[in-house]
mmCIF file of N, CA and C in Angstrom:
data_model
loop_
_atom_site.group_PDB
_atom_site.id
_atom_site.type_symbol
_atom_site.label_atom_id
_atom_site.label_comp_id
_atom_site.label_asym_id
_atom_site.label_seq_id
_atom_site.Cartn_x
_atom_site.Cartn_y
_atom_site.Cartn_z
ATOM 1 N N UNK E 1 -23.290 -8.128 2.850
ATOM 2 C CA UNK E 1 -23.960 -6.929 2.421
ATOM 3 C C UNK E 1 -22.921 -5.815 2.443
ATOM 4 N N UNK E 2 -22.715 -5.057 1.331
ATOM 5 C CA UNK E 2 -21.975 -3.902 1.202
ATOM 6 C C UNK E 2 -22.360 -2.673 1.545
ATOM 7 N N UNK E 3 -21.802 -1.708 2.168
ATOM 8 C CA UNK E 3 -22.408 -0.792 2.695
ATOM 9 C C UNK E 3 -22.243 -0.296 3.777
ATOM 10 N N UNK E 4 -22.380 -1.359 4.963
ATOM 11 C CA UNK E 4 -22.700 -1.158 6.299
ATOM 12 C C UNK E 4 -22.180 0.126 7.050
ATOM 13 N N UNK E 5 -22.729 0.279 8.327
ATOM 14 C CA UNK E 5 -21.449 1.004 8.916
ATOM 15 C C UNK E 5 -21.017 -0.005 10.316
ATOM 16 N N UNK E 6 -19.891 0.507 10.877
ATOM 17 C CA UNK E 6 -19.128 0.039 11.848
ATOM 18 C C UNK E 6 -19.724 -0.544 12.603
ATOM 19 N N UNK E 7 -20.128 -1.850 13.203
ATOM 20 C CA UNK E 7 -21.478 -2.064 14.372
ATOM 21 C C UNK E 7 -20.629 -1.147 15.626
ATOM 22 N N UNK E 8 -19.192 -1.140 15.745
ATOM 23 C CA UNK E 8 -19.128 -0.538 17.357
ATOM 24 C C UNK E 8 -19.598 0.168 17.417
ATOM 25 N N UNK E 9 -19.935 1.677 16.206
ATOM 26 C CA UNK E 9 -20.207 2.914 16.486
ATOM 27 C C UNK E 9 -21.836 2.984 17.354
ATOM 28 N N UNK E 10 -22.594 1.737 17.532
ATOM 29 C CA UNK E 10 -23.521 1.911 17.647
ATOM 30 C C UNK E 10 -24.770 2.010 16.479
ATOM 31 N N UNK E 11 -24.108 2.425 15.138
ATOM 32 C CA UNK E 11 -24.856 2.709 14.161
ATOM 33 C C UNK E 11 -25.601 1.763 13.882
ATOM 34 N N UNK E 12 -24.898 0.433 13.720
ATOM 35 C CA UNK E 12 -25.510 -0.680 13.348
ATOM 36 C C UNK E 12 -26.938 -1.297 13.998
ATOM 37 N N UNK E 13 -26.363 -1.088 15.250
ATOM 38 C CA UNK E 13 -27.463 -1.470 16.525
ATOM 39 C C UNK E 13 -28.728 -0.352 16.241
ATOM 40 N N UNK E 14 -28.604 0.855 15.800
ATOM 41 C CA UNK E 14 -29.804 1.642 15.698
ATOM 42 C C UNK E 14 -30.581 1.623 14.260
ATOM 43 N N UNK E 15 -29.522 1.577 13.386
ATOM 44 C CA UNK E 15 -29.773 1.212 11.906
ATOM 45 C C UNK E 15 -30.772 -0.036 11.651
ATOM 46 N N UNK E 16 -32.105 0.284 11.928
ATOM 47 C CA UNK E 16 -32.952 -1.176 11.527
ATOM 48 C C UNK E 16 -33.074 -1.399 10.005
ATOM 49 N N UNK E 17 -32.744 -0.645 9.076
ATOM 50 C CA UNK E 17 -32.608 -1.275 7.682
ATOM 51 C C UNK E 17 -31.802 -0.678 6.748
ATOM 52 N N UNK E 18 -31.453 -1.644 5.973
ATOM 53 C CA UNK E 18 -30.764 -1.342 4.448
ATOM 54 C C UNK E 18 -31.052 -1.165 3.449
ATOM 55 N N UNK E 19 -30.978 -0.016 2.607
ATOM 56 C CA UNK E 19 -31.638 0.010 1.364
ATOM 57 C C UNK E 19 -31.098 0.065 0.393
ATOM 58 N N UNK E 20 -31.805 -0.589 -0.704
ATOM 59 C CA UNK E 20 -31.372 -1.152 -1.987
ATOM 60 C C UNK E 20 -32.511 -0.683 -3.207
ATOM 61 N N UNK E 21 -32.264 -0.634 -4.376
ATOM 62 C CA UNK E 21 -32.806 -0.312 -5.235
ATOM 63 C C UNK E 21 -33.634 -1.868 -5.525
ATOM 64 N N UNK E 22 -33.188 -2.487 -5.399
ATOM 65 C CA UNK E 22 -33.631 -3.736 -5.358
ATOM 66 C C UNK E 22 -34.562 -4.715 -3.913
ATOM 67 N N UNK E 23 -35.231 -5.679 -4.459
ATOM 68 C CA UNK E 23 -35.850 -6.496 -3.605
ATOM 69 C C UNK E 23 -35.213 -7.864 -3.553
ATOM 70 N N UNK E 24 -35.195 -8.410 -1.980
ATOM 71 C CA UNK E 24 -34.922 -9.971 -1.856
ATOM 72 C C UNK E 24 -35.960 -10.551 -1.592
ATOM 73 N N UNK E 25 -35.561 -12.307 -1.567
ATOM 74 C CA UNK E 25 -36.654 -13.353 -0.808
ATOM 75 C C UNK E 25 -35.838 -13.413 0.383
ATOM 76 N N UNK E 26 -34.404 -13.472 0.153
ATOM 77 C CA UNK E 26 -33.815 -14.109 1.440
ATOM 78 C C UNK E 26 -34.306 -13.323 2.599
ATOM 79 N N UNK E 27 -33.903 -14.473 3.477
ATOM 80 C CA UNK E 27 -34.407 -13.925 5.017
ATOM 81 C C UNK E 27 -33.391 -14.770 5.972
ATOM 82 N N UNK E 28 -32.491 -14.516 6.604
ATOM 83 C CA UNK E 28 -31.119 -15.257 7.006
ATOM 84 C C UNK E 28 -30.298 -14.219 8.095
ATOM 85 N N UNK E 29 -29.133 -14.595 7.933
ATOM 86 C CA UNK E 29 -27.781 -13.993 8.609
ATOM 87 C C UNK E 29 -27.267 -13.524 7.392
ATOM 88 N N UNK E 30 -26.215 -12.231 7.468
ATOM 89 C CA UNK E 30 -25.424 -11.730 6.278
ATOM 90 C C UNK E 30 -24.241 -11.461 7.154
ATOM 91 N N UNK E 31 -23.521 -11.335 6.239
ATOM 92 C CA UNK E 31 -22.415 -10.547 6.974
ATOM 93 C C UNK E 31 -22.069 -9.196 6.399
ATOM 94 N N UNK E 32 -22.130 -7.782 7.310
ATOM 95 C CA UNK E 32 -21.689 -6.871 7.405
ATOM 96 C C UNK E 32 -20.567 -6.285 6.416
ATOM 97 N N UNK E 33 -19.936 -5.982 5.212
ATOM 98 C CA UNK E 33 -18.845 -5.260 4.331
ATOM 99 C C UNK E 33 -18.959 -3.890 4.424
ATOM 100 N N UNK E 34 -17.903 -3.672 4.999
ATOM 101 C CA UNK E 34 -17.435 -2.147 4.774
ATOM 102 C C UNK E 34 -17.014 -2.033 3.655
ATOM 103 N N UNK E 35 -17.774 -0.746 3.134
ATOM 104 C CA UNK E 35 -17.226 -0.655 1.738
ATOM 105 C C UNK E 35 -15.493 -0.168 1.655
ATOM 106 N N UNK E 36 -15.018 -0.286 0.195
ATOM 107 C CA UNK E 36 -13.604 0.580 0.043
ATOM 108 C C UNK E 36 -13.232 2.016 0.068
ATOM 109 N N UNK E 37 -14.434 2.507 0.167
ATOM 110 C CA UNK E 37 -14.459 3.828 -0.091
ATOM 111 C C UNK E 37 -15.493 4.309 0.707
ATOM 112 N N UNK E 38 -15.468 5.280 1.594
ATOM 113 C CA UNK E 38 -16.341 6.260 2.732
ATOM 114 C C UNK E 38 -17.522 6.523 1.711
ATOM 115 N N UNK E 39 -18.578 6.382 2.381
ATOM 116 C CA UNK E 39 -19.770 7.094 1.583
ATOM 117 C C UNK E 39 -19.470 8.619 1.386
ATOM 118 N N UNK E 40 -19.930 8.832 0.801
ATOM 119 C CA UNK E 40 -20.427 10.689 0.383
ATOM 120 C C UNK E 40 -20.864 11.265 1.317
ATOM 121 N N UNK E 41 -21.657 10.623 2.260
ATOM 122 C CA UNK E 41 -22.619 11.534 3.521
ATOM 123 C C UNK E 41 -21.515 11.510 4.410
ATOM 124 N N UNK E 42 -21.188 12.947 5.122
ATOM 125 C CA UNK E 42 -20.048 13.713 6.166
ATOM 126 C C UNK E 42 -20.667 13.121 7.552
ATOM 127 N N UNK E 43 -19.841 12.974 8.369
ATOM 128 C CA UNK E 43 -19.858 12.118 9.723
ATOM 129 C C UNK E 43 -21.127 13.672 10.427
ATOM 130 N N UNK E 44 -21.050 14.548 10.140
ATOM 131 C CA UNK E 44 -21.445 15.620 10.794
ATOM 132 C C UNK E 44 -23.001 15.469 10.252
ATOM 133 N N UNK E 45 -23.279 15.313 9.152
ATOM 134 C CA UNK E 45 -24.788 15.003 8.276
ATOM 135 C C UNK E 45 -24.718 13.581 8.907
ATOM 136 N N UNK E 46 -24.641 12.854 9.162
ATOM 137 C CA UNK E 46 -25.192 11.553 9.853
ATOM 138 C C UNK E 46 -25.772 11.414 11.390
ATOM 139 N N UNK E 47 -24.592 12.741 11.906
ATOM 140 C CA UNK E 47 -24.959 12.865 13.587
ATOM 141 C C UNK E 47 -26.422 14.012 13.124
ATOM 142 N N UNK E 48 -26.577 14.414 12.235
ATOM 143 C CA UNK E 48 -27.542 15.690 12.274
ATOM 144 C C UNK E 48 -28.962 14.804 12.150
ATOM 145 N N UNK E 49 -28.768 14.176 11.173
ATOM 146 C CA UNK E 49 -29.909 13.327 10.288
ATOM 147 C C UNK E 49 -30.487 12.277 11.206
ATOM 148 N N UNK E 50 -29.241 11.353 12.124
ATOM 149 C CA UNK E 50 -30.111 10.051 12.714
ATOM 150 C C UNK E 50 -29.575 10.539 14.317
ATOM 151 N N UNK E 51 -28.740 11.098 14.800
ATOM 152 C CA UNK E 51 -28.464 11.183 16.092
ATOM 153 C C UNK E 51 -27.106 10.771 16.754
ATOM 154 N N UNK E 52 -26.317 9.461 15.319
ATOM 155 C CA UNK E 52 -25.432 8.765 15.836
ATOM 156 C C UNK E 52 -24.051 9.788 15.645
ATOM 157 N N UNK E 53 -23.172 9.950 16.458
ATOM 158 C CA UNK E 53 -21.754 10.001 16.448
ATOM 159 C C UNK E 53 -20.905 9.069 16.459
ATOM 160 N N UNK E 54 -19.781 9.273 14.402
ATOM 161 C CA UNK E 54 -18.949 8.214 14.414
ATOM 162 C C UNK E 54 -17.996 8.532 15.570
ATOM 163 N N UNK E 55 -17.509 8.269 16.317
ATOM 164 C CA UNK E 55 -16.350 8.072 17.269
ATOM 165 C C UNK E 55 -15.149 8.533 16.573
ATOM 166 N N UNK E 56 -15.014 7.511 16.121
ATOM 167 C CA UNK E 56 -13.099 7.224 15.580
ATOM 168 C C UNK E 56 -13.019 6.697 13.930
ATOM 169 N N UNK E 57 -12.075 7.084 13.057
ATOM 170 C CA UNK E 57 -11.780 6.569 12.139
ATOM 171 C C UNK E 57 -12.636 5.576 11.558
ATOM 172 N N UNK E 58 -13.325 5.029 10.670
ATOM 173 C CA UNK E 58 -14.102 4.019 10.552
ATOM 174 C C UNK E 58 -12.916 2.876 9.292
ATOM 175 N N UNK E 59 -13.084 1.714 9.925
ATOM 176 C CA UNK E 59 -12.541 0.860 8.941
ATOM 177 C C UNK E 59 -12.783 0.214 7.512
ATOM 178 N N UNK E 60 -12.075 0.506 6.588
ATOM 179 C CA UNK E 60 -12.626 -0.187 5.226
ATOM 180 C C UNK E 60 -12.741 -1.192 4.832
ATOM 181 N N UNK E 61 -13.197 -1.710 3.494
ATOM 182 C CA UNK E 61 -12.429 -2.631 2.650
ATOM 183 C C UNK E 61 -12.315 -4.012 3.929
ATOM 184 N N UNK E 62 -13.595 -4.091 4.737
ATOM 185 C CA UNK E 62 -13.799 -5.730 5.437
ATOM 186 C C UNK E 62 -14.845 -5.911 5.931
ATOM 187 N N UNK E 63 -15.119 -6.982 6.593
ATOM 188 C CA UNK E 63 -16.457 -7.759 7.039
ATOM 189 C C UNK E 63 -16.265 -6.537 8.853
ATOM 190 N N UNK E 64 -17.305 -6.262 9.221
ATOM 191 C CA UNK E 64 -17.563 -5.382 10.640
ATOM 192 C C UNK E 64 -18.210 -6.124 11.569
ATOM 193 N N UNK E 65 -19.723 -7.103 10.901
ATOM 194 C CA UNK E 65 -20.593 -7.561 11.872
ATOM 195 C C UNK E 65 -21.282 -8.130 10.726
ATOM 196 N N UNK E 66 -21.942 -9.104 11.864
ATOM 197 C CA UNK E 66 -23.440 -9.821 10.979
ATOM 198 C C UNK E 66 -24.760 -9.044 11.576
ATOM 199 N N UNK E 67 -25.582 -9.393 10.745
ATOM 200 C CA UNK E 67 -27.137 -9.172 11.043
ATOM 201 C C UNK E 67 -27.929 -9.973 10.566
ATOM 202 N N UNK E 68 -29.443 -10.261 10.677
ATOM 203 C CA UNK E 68 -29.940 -10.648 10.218
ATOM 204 C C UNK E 68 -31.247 -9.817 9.397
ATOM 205 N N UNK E 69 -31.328 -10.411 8.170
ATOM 206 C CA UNK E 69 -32.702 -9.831 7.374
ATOM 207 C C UNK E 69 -33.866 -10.436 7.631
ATOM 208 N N UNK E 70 -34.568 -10.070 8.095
ATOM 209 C CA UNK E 70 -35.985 -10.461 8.469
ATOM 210 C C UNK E 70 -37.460 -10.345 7.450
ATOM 211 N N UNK E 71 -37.115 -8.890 6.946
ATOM 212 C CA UNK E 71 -38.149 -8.687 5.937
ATOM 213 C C UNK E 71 -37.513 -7.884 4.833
ATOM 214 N N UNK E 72 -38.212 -7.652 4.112
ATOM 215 C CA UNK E 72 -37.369 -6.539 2.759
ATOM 216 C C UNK E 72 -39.285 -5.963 2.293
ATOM 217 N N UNK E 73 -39.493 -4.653 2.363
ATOM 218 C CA UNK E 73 -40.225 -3.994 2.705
ATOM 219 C C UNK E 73 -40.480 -2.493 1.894
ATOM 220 N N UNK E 74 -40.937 -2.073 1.291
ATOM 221 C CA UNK E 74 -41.413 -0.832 1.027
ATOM 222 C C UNK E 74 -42.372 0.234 0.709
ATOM 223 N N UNK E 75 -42.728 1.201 1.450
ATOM 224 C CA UNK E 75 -42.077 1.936 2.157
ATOM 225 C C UNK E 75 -41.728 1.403 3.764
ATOM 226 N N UNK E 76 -41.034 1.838 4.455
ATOM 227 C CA UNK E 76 -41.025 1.272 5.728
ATOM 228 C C UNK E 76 -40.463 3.007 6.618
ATOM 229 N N UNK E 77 -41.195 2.979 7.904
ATOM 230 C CA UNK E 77 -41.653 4.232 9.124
ATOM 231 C C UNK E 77 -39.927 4.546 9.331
ATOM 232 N N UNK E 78 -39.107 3.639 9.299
ATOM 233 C CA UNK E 78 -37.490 4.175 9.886
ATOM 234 C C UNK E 78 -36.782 5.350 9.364
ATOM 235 N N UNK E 79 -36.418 6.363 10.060
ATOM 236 C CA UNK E 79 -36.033 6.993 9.541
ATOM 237 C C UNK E 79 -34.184 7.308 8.932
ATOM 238 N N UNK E 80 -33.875 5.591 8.524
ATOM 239 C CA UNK E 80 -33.059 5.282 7.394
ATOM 240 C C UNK E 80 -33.673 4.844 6.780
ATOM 241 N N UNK E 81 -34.748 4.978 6.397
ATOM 242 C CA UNK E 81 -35.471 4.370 4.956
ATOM 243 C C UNK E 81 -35.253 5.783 4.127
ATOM 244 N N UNK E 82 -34.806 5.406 2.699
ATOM 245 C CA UNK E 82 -34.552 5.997 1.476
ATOM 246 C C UNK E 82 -35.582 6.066 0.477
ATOM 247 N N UNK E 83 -36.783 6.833 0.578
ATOM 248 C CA UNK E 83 -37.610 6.366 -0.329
ATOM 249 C C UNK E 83 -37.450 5.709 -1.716
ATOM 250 N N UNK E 84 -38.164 5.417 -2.363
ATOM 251 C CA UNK E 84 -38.489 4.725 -3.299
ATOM 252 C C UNK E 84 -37.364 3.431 -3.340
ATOM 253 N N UNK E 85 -37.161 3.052 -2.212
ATOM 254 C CA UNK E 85 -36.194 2.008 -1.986
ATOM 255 C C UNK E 85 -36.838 0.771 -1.262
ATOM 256 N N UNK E 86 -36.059 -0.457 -1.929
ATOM 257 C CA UNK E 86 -36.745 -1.610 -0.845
ATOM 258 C C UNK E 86 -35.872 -1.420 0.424
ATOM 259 N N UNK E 87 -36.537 -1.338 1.474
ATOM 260 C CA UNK E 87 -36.074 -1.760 3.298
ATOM 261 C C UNK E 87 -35.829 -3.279 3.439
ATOM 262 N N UNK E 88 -34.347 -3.816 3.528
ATOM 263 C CA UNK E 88 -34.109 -4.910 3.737
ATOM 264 C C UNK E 88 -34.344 -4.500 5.759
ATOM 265 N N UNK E 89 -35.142 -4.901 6.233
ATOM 266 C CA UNK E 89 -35.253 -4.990 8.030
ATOM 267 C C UNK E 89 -34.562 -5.957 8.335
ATOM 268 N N UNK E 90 -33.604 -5.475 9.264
ATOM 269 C CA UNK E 90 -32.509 -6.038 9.917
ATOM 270 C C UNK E 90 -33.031 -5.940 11.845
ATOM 271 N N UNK E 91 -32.003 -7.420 11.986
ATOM 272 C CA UNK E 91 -32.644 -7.298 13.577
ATOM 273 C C UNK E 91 -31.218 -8.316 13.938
ATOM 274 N N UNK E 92 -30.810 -8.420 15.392
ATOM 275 C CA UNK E 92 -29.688 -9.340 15.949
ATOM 276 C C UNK E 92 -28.730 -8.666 15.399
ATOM 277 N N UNK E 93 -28.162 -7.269 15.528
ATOM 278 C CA UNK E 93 -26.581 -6.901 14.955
ATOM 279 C C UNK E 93 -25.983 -7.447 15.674
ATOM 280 N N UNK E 94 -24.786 -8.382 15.520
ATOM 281 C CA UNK E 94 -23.354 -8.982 15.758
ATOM 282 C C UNK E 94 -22.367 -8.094 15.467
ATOM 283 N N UNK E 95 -21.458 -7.576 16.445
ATOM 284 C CA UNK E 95 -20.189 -6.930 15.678
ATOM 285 C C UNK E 95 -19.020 -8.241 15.503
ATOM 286 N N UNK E 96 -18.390 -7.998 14.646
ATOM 287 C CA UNK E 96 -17.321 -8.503 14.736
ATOM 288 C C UNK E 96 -15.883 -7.923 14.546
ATOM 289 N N UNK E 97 -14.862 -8.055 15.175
ATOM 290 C CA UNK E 97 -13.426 -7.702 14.425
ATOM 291 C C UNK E 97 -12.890 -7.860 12.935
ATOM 292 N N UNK E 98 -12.836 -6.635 12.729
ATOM 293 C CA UNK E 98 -12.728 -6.192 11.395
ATOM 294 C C UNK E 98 -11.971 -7.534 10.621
ATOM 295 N N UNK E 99 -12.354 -7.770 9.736
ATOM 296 C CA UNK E 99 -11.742 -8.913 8.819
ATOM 297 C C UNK E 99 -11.422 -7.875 6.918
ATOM 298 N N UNK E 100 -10.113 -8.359 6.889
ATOM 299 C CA UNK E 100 -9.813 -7.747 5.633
ATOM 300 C C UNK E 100 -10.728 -8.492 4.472
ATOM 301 N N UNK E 101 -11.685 -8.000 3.506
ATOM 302 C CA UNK E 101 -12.394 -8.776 2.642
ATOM 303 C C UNK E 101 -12.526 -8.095 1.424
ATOM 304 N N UNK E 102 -12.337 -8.461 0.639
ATOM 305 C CA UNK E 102 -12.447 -8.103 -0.764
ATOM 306 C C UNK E 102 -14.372 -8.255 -0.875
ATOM 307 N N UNK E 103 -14.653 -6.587 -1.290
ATOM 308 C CA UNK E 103 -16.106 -6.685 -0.835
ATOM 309 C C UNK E 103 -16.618 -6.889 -2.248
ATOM 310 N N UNK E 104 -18.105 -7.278 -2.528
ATOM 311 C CA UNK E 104 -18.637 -7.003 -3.795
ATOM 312 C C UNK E 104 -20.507 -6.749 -3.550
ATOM 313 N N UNK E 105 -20.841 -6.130 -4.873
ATOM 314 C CA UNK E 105 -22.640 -5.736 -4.601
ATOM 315 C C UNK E 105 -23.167 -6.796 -4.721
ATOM 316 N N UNK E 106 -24.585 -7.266 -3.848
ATOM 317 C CA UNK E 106 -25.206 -8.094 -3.485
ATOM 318 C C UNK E 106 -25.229 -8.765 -2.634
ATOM 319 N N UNK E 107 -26.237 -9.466 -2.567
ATOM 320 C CA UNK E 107 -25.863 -11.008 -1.324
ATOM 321 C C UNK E 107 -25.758 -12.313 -2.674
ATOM 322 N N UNK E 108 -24.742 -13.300 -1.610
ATOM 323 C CA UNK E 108 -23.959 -14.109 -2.706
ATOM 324 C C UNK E 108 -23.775 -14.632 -1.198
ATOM 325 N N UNK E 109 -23.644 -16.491 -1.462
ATOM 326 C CA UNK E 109 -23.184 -17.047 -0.241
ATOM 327 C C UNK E 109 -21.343 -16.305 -0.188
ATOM 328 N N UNK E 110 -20.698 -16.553 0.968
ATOM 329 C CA UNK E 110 -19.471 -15.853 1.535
ATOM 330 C C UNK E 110 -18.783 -16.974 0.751
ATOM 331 N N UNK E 111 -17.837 -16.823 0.838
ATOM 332 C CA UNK E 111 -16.734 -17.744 0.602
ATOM 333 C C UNK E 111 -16.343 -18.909 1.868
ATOM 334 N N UNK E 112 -16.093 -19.846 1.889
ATOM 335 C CA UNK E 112 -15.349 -20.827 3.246
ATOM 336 C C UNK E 112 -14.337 -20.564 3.623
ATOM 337 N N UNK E 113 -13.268 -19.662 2.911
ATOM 338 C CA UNK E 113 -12.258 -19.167 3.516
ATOM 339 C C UNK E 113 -12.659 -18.207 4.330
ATOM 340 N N UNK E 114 -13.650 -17.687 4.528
ATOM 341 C CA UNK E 114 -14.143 -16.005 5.280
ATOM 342 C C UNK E 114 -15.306 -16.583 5.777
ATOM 343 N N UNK E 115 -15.213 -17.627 6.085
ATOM 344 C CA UNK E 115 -16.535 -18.541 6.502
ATOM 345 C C UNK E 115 -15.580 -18.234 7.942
ATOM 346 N N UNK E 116 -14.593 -19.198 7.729
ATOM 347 C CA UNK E 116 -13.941 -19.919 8.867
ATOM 348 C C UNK E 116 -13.569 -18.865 9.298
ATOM 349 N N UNK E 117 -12.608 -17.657 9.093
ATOM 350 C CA UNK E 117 -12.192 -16.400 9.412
ATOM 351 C C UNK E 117 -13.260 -16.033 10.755
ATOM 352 N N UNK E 118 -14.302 -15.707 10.116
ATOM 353 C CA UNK E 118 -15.376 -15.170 11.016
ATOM 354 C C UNK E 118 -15.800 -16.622 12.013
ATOM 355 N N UNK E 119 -15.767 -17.559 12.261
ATOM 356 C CA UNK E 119 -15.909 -18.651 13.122
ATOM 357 C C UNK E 119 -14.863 -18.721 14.143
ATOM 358 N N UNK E 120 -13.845 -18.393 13.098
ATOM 359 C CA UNK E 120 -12.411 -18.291 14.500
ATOM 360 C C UNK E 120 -12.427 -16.813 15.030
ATOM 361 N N UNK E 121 -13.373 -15.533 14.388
ATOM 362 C CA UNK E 121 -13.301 -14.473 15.812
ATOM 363 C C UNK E 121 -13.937 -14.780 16.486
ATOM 364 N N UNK E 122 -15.201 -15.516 16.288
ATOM 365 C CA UNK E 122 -16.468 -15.834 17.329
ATOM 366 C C UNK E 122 -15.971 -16.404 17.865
ATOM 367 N N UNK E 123 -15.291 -18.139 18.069
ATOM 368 C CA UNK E 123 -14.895 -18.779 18.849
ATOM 369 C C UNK E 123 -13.904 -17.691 20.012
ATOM 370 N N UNK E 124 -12.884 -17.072 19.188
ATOM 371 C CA UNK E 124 -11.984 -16.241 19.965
ATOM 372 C C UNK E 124 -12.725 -15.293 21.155
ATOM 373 N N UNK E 125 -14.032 -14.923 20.433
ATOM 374 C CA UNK E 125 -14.664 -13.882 21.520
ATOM 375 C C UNK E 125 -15.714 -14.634 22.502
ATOM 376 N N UNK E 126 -15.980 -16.242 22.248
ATOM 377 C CA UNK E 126 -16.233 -16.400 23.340
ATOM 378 C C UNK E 126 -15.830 -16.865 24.490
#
């Protein structure tokens, strides 16, 4: 999923959904893409809007963490829901160590090269 933000910042962990102009069936694990480019919304409008403070620098252009999608939903009570948007509901954030990934829009199975990538930080972190 493209988009995300950083799971260390905490964001992730408070962030219960993602929104998309679009609707899924899936209901699974994803993995986390930082986009290439910083969103538009200022670190200062994010601490105002949801509460969170980014910390430090945020990383681009790679995989951050997994989550899982549970439901895809709209309207939904969170206040990261985007109206007139479907709420993909997310639950179990995983961070992981930043992995360099060539990101793209949608969900699409991962590749096996970035399969294994992310298997050898997990193994590493446990």
């Amino acid at each position: 999923m493209t988009g995300g933000i950083d799971v260390r910042t905490g964001a992730t962990v408070l962030k219960d959904v993602e929104n998309r102009t679009w609707m899924t069936t899936y209901r699974g694990p994803v993995l986390i893409h930082a986009s290439q480019r910083p969103d538009a919304i200022q670190p200062a409008e994010i601490e105002r809007r949801f509460g969170v403070r980014l910390a430090f620098e945020q990383q681009l252009g790679g995989v951050i963490g997994m989550v899982d999608i549970v439901d895809c939903v709209r309207p939904h009570p969170s206040p990261w829901y985007a109206p007139q948007h479907f709420a993909f509901v997310l639950a179990n954030p995983r961070p992981l160590p930043f992995i360099r990934w060539k990101g793209a829009l949608s969900l699409r199975a991962a590749a096996a090269e970035l399969l294994a990538l992310v298997d050898e930080q997990i193994m590493q972190a446990a």
